[in-house]
Amino acid sequence: MSPTFEVPQNGNAKHQESNSSIFEIGDSDLSRLLERPRPVNIERKRSFDERSFSELSISSPPRQFYRNSENSSRVFDSLGGIHSPARSGVSTPRSFNCVETHPVVAEAWVSLQRSIVHFRGQPVGTIAALDHSTEELNYDQVFLRDFVPSALAFLMNGEPEIVKNFLLKTLRLQSWEKKVDNFTLGAGVMPASFKVLHDPVRNYETIIADFGECAIGRVAPVDSGFWWIILLRAYTKSTGDTSLAELPECQRGIRLILTLCLSEGFDTFPTLLCADGCSMIDRRMGVYGYPIEIQALFFMALRCALLLLKQDEEGKDCADRISKRLHALSYHMRSYFWLDIKQLNDIYRYKTEEYSHTAVNKFNVMPDSLPDWVFDFMPTRGGYFIGNVSPAKMDFRWFCLGNCVAILSSLATPEQASAIMDLIESRWEELVGEMPLKICYPAMENHEWRIVTGCDPKNTSWSYHNGGSWPACIKSGRPQLARRAIELAESRLLKDHWPEYYDGKLGRYVGKQARKNQTWSIAGYLVAKMMLEDPSHLGMISLEEDKQMKPHMKRSASWMC
Ligand code: GLC
């Protein structure tokens, strides 16, 4: 049984945990939806920018920009325009025509609002999926990773309270004693998800959290702590409110999460060794060892922590360890995980069984282990971080989230980032098809599927984690590409009731067991839309290249043409 903590029900608080209260939008919620957007506090925002030196990838727009937006809003009001829920989503003049009046956006805001979970009357997160047509399992919980797109949408909309509450609430959960059977987990572990229970008889609200002890397959949520740090930085960056991150409990929380990853041991690589199913792909999928998604999130969380840690004794000590790890990690990832046509050709010609410091084929990868598909998949121009690297093992699959986070965090050098986008462009049919974007490519089939997934019927070829298409993965890299991707998603998401994922080589079919009203499909769409309308939002979730981390490997000149 999971540990719980109980809080007396506040007399005025809404009892949001019953299904009906989540589903129904009361008058007060509606009027909140129809509120005008709150202007962003630009002065406070700037002070965090100053502290975070080189991190702004797109500088904040001049105040004039916001003033214009406000004026435009007023003009719109005086013309008698109707506030739609989406209205509060964007405050740029351009967005009137594109975003604010778009029916899909309006519906998305209503659905996102419906997914909000309250605890003691305060919003603390969003439910994974609001779909009562099928067994709920744990989809009625607030997942840490799933809440990130929701949080970004709320931050962009000038609604930081829910994000702050979520960060504080999950931080409290971190201090619980966590056990799987008789085994106690590390102090820094953050839960995969939590749920608010309401006991109407005792009038108590209770939170239960899952650290893996209830999860299907008992998988460890390694990514949760990283997302927590990344979100804390997004909150700080977006609001300019540094006081939350400076709280002693937040500083301690960051250090505890990182202590789990920075401890010294037998490792010969700076990458983080993980068990299968420890991230968004939370089932057996051959994603164990050093999966790209975790390495990219680890890198990003380390960089965010450097910006958030105070310069006191404990903070400084942690920051020193972070800097050393970042240096080694970026070298390792950029050198050994990067694949382009030149690198592929080099591996194809590798000698094996080399001993000594001068070995070229350091991990003793057998050229025969190169899968056939990778030769056709690799464009002349373009490249990507492969799925995994360890002794005699290279997982050549392309994983969406790891590569996107590598771009956002600047783990990818500028050349590598543009190579990743080049690859998506030239392999559009395979990676995007009719629904952006494949979680990984290609899917495993037949014998390989049986061995690697353990015959998982949910992860059959081109379904769910095995090559399924996840609408929440949309991101803007090159605006024209992002626009194309969003248009594809827009044409179907609402019509199909915001499914969790799509199946098939082209992503044409609503996923076999996909939940409807999946919150991160809704929030992912809104975030992508708002980001495109106002690219200054990107600053809260992206980090500029750190010039001190010298890129080891550039894209070779011949692929730059
Ligand atoms: C599935 C996904 C996981 C997600 C969860 C809740 O288990 O694989 O990534 O967090 O559903 O939506």
PDB file of N, CA and C and ligand atoms in Angstrom, residues 128 139 143 145-146 279-282 464-465 470 500 518 520, ligand 1:
ATOM      1  N   ALA A 128      -3.997  12.513 -16.407  1.00  0.00           N
ATOM      2  CA  ALA A 128      -3.380  12.038 -17.658  1.00  0.00           C
ATOM      3  C   ALA A 128      -4.391  11.959 -18.802  1.00  0.00           C
ATOM      4  N   TYR A 139      -4.463   6.133 -15.571  1.00  0.00           N
ATOM      5  CA  TYR A 139      -4.660   7.334 -16.381  1.00  0.00           C
ATOM      6  C   TYR A 139      -5.460   8.413 -15.636  1.00  0.00           C
ATOM      7  N   PHE A 143       0.520  12.567 -13.851  1.00  0.00           N
ATOM      8  CA  PHE A 143       1.883  12.093 -14.120  1.00  0.00           C
ATOM      9  C   PHE A 143       2.819  13.292 -14.172  1.00  0.00           C
ATOM     10  N   ARG A 145       5.653  13.637 -15.840  1.00  0.00           N
ATOM     11  CA  ARG A 145       6.089  13.959 -17.203  1.00  0.00           C
ATOM     12  C   ARG A 145       4.931  14.510 -18.034  1.00  0.00           C
ATOM     13  N   ASP A 146       3.728  13.972 -17.839  1.00  0.00           N
ATOM     14  CA  ASP A 146       2.582  14.418 -18.630  1.00  0.00           C
ATOM     15  C   ASP A 146       2.202  15.853 -18.297  1.00  0.00           C
ATOM     16  N   SER A 279      11.248   5.727 -18.485  1.00  0.00           N
ATOM     17  CA  SER A 279      10.946   7.097 -18.926  1.00  0.00           C
ATOM     18  C   SER A 279       9.587   7.114 -19.605  1.00  0.00           C
ATOM     19  N   MET A 280       9.411   8.009 -20.558  1.00  0.00           N
ATOM     20  CA  MET A 280       8.135   8.073 -21.271  1.00  0.00           C
ATOM     21  C   MET A 280       7.771   6.700 -21.856  1.00  0.00           C
ATOM     22  N   ILE A 281       8.781   5.997 -22.326  1.00  0.00           N
ATOM     23  CA  ILE A 281       8.569   4.636 -22.802  1.00  0.00           C
ATOM     24  C   ILE A 281       8.661   3.748 -21.571  1.00  0.00           C
ATOM     25  N   ASP A 282       7.500   3.542 -20.922  1.00  0.00           N
ATOM     26  CA  ASP A 282       7.543   2.907 -19.613  1.00  0.00           C
ATOM     27  C   ASP A 282       7.196   1.419 -19.679  1.00  0.00           C
ATOM     28  N   TYR A 464       1.742   2.279 -30.287  1.00  0.00           N
ATOM     29  CA  TYR A 464       2.135   2.732 -28.942  1.00  0.00           C
ATOM     30  C   TYR A 464       3.625   3.103 -28.914  1.00  0.00           C
ATOM     31  N   HIS A 465       4.431   2.457 -28.062  1.00  0.00           N
ATOM     32  CA  HIS A 465       5.839   2.848 -27.982  1.00  0.00           C
ATOM     33  C   HIS A 465       6.680   2.280 -29.119  1.00  0.00           C
ATOM     34  N   TRP A 470       2.850  10.072 -31.664  1.00  0.00           N
ATOM     35  CA  TRP A 470       2.406  10.751 -30.448  1.00  0.00           C
ATOM     36  C   TRP A 470       2.221  12.234 -30.715  1.00  0.00           C
ATOM     37  N   GLU A 500      -4.430   9.477 -27.356  1.00  0.00           N
ATOM     38  CA  GLU A 500      -3.095   9.395 -26.755  1.00  0.00           C
ATOM     39  C   GLU A 500      -2.027   9.175 -27.834  1.00  0.00           C
ATOM     40  N   GLN A 518      -6.625  12.639 -24.022  1.00  0.00           N
ATOM     41  CA  GLN A 518      -5.314  12.519 -23.363  1.00  0.00           C
ATOM     42  C   GLN A 518      -4.762  13.929 -23.194  1.00  0.00           C
ATOM     43  N   TRP A 520      -1.878  15.325 -22.483  1.00  0.00           N
ATOM     44  CA  TRP A 520      -0.690  15.875 -23.139  1.00  0.00           C
ATOM     45  C   TRP A 520      -0.839  15.996 -24.654  1.00  0.00           C
TER      46      TRP A 520
HETATM   47  C1  GLC B   1       1.651   5.685 -20.726  1.00  0.00           C
HETATM   48  C2  GLC B   1       2.849   6.345 -21.376  1.00  0.00           C
HETATM   49  C3  GLC B   1       3.566   7.216 -20.385  1.00  0.00           C
HETATM   50  C4  GLC B   1       2.596   8.228 -19.806  1.00  0.00           C
HETATM   51  C5  GLC B   1       1.384   7.507 -19.198  1.00  0.00           C
HETATM   52  C6  GLC B   1       0.298   8.472 -18.759  1.00  0.00           C
HETATM   53  O1  GLC B   1       2.071   4.789 -19.741  1.00  0.00           O
HETATM   54  O2  GLC B   1       3.727   5.408 -21.881  1.00  0.00           O
HETATM   55  O3  GLC B   1       4.637   7.857 -21.012  1.00  0.00           O
HETATM   56  O4  GLC B   1       3.232   9.008 -18.845  1.00  0.00           O
HETATM   57  O5  GLC B   1       0.811   6.644 -20.159  1.00  0.00           O
HETATM   58  O6  GLC B   1      -0.186   9.207 -19.837  1.00  0.00           O
END
